[in-house]
XYZ file of N, CA, C and O in Angstrom:
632
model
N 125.059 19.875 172.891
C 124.775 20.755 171.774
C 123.322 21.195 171.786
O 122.680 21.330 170.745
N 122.878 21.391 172.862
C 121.367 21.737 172.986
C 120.867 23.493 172.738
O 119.735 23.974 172.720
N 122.322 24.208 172.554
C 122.344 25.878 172.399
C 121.743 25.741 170.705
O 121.311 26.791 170.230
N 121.716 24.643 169.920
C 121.698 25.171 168.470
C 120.275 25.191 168.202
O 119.425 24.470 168.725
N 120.107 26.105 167.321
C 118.278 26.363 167.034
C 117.597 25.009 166.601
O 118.209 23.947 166.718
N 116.446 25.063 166.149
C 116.028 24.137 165.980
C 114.824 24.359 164.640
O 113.641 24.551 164.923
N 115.164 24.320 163.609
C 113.616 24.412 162.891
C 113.223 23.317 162.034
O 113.860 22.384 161.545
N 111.631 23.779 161.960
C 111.149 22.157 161.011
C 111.859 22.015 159.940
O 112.611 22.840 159.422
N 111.467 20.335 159.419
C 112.543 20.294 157.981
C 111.690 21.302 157.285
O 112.396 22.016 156.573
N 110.647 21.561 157.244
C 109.730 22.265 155.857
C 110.656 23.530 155.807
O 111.274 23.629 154.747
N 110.904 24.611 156.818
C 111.688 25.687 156.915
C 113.556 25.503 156.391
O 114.271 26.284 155.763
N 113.888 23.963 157.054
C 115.071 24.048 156.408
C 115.368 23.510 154.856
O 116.515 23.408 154.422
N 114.214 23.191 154.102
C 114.184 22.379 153.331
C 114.126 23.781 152.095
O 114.657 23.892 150.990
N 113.224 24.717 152.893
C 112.587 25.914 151.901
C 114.268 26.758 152.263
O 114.973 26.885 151.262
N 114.649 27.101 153.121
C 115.818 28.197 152.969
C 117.247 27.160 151.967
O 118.127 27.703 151.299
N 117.046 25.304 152.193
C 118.104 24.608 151.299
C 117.726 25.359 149.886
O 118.710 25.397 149.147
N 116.317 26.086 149.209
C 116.216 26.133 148.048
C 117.065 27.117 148.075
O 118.097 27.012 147.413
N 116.796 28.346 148.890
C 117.181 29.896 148.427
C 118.350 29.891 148.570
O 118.929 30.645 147.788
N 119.456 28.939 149.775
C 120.620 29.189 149.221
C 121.203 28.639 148.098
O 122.230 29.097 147.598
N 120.545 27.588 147.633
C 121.394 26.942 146.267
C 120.663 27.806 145.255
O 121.446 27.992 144.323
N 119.512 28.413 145.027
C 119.663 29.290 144.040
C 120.460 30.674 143.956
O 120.998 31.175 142.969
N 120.380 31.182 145.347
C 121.261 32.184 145.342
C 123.045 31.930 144.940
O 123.903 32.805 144.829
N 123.182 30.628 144.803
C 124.641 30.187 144.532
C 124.709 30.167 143.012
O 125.655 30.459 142.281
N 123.229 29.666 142.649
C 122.995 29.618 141.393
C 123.337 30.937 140.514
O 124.305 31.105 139.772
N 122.372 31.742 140.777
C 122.609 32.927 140.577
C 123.430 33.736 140.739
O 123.394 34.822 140.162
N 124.529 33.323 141.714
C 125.975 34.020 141.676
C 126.946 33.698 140.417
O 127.802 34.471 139.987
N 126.686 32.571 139.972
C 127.079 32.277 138.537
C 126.768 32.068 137.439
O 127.496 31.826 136.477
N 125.509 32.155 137.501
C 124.836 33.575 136.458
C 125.489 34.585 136.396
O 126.157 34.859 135.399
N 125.424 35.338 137.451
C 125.762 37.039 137.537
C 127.553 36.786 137.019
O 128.080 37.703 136.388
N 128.246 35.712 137.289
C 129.815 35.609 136.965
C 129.500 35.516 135.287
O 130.029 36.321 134.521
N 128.565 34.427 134.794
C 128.733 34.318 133.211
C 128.226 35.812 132.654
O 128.523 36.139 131.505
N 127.584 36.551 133.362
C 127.310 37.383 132.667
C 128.817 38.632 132.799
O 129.284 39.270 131.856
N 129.190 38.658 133.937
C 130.265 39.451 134.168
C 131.569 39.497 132.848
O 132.058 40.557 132.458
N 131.966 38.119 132.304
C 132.625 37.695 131.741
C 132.080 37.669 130.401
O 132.760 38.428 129.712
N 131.368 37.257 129.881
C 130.176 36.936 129.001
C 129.621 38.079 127.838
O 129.575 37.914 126.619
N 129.118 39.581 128.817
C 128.457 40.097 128.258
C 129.163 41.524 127.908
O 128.622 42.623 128.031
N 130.000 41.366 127.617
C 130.926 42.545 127.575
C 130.762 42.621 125.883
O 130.974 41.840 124.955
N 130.207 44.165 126.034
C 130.110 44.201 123.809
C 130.742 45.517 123.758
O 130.794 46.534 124.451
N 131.315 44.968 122.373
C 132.233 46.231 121.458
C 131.085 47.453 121.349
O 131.405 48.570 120.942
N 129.933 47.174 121.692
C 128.980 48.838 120.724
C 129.260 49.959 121.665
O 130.232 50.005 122.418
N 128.219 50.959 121.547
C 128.350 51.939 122.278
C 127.439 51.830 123.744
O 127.379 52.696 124.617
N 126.770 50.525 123.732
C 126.200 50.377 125.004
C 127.385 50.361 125.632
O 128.533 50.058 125.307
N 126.634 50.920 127.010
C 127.251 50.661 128.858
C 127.770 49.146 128.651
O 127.477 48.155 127.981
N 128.672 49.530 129.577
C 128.893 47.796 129.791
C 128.714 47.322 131.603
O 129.317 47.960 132.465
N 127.907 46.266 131.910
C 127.809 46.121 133.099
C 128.664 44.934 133.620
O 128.338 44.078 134.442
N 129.965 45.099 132.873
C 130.590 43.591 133.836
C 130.828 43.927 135.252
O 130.714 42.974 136.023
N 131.168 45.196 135.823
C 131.624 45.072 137.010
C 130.096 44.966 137.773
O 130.146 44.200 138.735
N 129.144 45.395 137.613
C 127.821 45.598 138.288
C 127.721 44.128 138.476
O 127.396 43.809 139.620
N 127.946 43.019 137.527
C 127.630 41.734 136.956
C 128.620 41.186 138.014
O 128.292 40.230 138.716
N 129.746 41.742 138.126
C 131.132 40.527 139.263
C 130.207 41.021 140.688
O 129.697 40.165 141.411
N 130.079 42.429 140.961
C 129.403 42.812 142.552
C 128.653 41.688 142.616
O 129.004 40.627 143.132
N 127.262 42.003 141.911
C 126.325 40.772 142.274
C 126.699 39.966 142.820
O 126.617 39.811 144.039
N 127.438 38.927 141.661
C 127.855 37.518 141.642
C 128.486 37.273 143.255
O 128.302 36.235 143.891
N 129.348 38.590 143.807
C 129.776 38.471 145.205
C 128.668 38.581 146.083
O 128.553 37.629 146.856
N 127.992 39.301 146.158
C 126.770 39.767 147.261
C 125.858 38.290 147.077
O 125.735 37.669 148.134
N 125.410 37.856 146.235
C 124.401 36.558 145.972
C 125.644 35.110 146.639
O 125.153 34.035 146.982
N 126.842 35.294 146.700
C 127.882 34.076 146.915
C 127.375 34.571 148.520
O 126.494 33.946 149.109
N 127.991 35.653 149.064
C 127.837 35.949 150.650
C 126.201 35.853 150.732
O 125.864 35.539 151.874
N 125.482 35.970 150.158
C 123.963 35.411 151.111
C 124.047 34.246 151.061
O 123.810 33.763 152.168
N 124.358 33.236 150.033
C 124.496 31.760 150.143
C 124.935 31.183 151.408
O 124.398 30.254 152.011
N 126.506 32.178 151.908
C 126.852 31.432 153.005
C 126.025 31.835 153.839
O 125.511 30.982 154.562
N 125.661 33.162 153.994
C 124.449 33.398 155.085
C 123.748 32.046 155.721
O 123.835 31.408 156.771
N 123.031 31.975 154.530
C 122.610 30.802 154.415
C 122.626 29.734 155.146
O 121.877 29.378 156.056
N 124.102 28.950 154.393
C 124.691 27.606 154.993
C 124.722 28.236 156.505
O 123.859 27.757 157.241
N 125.352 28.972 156.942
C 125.972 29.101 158.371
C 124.721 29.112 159.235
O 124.666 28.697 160.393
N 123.660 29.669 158.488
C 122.797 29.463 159.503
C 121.719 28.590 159.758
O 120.828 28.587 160.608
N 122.044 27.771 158.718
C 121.629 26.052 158.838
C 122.426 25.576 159.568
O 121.833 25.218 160.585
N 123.430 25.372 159.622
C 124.302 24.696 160.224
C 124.546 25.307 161.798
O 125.246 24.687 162.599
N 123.858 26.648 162.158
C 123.494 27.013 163.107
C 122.395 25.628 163.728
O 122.343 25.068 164.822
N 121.952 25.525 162.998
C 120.204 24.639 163.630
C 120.605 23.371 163.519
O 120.008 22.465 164.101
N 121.623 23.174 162.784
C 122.122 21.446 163.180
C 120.871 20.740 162.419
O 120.336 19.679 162.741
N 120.473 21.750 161.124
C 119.161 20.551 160.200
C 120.325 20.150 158.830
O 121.398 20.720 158.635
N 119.720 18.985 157.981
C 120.447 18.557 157.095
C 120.406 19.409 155.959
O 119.402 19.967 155.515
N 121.905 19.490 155.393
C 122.033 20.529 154.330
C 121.656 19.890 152.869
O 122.622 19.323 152.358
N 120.545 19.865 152.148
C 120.469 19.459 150.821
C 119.975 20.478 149.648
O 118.858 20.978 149.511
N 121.070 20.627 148.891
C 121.128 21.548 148.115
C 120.634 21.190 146.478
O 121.447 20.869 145.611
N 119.165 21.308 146.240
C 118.124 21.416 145.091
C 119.458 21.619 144.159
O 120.448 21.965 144.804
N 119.623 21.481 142.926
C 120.343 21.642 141.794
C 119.300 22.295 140.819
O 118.223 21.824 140.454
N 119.883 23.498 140.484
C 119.013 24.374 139.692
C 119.618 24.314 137.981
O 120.825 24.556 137.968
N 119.080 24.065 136.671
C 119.847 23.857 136.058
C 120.659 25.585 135.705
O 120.536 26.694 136.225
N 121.352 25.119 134.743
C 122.109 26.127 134.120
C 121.801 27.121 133.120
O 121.775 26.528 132.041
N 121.559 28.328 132.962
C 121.434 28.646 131.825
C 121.799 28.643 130.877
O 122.985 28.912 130.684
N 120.839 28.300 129.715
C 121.525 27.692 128.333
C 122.383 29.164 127.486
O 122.619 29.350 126.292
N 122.657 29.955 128.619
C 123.110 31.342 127.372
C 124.859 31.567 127.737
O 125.282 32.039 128.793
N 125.385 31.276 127.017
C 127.051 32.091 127.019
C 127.346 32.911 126.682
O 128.257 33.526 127.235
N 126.869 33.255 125.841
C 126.863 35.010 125.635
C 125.865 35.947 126.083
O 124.900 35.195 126.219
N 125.561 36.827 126.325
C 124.308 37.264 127.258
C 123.581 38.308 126.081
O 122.393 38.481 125.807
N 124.697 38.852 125.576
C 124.554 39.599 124.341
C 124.798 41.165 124.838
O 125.814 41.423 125.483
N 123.797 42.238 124.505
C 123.874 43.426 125.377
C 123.650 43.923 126.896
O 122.843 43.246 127.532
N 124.093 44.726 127.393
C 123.967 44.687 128.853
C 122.419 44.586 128.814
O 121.908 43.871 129.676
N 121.445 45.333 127.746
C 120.164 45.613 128.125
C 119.256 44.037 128.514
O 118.280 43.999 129.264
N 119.913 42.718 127.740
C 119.514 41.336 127.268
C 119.966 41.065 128.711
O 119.091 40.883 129.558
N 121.040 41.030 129.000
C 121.578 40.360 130.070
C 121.125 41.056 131.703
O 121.224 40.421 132.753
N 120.676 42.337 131.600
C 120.112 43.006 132.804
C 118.754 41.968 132.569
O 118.998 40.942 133.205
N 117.943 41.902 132.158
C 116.712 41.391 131.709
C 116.509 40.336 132.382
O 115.691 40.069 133.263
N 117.719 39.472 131.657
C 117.805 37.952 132.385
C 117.757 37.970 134.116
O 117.078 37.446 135.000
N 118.950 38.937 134.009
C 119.021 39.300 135.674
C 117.650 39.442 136.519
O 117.435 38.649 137.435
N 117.008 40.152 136.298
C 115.629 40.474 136.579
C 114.969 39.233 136.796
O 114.313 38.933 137.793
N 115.235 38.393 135.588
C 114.186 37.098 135.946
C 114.429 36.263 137.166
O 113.667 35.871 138.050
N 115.782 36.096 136.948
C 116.556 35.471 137.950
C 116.107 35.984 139.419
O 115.920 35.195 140.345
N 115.999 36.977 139.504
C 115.901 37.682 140.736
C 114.444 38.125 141.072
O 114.000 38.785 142.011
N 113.798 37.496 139.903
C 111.961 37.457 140.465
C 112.273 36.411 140.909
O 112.138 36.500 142.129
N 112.635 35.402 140.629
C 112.353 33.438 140.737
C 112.603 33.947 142.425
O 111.710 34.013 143.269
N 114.289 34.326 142.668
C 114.836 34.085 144.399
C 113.299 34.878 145.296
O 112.622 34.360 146.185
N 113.138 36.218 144.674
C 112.076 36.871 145.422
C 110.864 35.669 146.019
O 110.453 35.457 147.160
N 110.519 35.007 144.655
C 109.710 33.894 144.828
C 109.841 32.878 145.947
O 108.933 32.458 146.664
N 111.384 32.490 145.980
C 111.720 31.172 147.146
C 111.769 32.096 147.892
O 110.866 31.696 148.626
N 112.133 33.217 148.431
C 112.356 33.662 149.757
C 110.719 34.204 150.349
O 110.664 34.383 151.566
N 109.557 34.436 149.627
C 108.298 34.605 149.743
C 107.973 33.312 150.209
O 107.742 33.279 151.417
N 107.869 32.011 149.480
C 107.708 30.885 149.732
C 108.353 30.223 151.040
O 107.671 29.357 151.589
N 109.173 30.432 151.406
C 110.233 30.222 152.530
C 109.705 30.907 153.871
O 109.635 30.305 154.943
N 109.220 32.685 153.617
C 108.209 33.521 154.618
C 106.858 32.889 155.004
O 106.440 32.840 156.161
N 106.075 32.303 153.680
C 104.785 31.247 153.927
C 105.560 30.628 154.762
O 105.290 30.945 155.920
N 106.446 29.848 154.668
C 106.194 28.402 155.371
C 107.166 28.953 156.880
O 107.079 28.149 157.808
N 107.901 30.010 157.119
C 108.043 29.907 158.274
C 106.860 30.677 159.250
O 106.687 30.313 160.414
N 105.909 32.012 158.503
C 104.708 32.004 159.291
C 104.112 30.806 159.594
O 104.142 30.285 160.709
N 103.507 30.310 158.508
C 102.779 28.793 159.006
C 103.618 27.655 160.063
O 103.098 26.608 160.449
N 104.762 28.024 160.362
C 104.857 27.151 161.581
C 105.375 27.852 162.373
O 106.164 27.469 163.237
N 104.977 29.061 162.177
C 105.319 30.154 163.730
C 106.922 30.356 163.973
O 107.346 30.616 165.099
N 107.662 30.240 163.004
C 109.423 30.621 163.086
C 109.651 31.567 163.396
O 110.175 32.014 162.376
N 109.689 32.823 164.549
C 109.719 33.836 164.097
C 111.627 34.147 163.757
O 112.155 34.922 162.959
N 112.196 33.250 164.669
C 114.014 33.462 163.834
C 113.977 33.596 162.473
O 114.378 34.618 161.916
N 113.414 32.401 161.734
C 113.545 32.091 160.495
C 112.662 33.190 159.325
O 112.717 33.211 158.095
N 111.829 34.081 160.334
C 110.840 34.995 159.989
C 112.033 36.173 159.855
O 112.164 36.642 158.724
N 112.746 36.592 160.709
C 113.451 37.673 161.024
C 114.908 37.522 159.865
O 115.378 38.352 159.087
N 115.229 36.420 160.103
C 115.999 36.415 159.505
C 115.675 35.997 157.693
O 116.540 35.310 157.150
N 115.202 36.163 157.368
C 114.108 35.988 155.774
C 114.207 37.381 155.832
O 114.627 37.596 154.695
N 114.150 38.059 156.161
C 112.906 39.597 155.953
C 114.327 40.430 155.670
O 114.157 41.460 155.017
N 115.674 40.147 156.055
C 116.576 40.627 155.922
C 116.992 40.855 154.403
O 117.439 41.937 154.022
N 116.807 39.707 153.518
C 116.616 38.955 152.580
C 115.791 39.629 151.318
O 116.230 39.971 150.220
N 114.719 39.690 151.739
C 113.407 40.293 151.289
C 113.641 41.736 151.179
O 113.097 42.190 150.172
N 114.223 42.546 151.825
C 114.717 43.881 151.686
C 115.563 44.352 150.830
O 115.504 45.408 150.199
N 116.420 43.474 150.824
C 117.553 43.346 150.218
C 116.932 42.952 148.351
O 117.472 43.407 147.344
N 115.866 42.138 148.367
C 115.348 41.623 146.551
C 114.628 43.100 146.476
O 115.095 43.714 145.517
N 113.800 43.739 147.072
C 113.094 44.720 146.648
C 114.451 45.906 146.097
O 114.459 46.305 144.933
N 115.618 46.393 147.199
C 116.298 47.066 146.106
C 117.195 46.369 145.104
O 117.611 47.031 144.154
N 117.523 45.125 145.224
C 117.892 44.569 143.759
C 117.510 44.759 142.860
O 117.956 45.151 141.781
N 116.062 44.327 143.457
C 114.751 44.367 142.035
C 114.948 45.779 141.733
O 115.708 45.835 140.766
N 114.637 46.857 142.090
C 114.703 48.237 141.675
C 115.768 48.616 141.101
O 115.539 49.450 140.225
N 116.822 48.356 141.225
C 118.258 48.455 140.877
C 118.229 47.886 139.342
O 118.917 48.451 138.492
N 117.573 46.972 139.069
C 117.893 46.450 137.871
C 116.595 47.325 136.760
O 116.836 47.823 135.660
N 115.557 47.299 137.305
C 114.453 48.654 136.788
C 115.051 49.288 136.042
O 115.086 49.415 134.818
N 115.842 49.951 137.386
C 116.478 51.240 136.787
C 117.232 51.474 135.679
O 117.079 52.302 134.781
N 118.552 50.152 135.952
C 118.939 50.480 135.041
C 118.320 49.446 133.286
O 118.739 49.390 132.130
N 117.744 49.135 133.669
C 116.943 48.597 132.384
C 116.288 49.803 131.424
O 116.470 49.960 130.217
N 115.345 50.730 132.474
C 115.033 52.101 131.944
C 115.627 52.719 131.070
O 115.340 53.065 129.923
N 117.138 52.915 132.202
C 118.389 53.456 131.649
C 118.486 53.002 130.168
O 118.131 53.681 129.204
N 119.098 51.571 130.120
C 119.528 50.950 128.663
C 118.018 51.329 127.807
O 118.175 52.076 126.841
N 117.034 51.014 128.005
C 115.917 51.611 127.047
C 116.081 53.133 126.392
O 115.789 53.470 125.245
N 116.433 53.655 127.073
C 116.273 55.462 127.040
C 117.718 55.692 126.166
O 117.864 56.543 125.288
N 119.062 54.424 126.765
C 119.791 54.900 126.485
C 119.767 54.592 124.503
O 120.173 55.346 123.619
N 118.983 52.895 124.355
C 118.725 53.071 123.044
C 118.209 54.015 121.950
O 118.595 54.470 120.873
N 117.145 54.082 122.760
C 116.395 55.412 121.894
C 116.756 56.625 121.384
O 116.330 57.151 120.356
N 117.729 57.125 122.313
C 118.935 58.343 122.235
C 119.809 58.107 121.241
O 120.224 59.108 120.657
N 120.257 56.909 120.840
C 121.458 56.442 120.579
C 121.227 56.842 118.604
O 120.176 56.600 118.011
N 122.455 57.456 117.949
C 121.979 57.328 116.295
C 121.417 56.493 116.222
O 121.464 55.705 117.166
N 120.509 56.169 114.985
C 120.417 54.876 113.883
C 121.721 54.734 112.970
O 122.222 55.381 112.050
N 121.980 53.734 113.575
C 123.295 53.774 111.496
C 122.537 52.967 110.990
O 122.726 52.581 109.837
C-alpha cells in the first residue's frame, strides 16, 4: 500500500475539522430547509436551504475519501448544535447561513496555513478547490440577503 499519499497529522487533523464542520453545516442548512418556512409574504428559501445541505454533505465526503486516500486517522471534532429550531424568516436564517459559512471559510484558510507551512502542495490544490467554491457561497448568500433587505423595505407596513 505504498501508492497512498501521505500527509502530516497537522494537515490531516486541520482538513478532520473542515469535513466535520462541513457535515455540520449540512444540517444546519437541513434544519433550516425544514424549519424556516413562514406563512408571510417573504421568499421562502427551503429549497436553496435542502441544495446546500446536499453540496456541504458531498464536500464532506470529498473530504473523508480523500483522507482515506492518505491512509491518516479519521477524527471527527464534534461541533455543537445550533440552539435554533425555528430559524424564523428566510432573511434570519440566510444570516445564520452566512455565519456558518464565514466559520468553514475560516477552517479551510486555517487548513491552507498549515498545508503551506509544511509544503503540501496536494493538500494545497486540493483546499483551493474548496476556497472557490466559499467565495461564491459567500456571495450567494450577500446577495440574497440584499435581496430580503430591499425586499423588506418594498414590502407595505400593516
Amino acid at each position: 500500500m505504498e501508492d497512498k499519499l501521505s500527509i502530516p497529522e497537522e494537515c490531516s487533523a486541520a482538513m478532520s475539522k473542515v469535513l466535520s464542520y462541513e457535515l455540520h453545516i449540512s444540517d444546519a442548512y437541513l434544519s433550516m430547509a425544514c424549519n424556516s418556512i413562514d406563512e408571510s409574504v417573504q421568499p421562502s428559501f427551503a429549497t436553496f436551504f435542502e441544495d446546500q445541505a446536499n453540496v456541504k454533505r458531498e464536500n464532506g465526503k470529498e473530504f473523508l475519501e480523500y483522507l482515506g486516500k492518505c491512509g491518516n486517522k479519521i477524527c471527527l471534532p464534534v461541533f455543537k448544535r445550533p440552539e435554533i429550531d425555528y430559524w424564523g424568516t428566510g432573511l434570519s436564517a440566510l444570516e445564520c447561513a452566512l455565519e456558518l459559512e464565514d466559520q468553514l471559510t475560516k477552517l479551510l484558510m486555517d487548513l491552507k496555513t498549515t498545508a503551506s507551512a509544511k509544503k503540501e502542495r496536494d493538500v494545497l490544490e486540493f483546499t483551493g478547490k474548496y476556497l472557490k467554491g466559499q467565495k461564491k457561497s459567500t456571495k450567494n448568500l450577500q446577495i440574497k440577503i440584499g435581496y430580503c433587505k430591499e425586499f423588506e423595505k418594498q414590502s407595505p407596513k400593516e
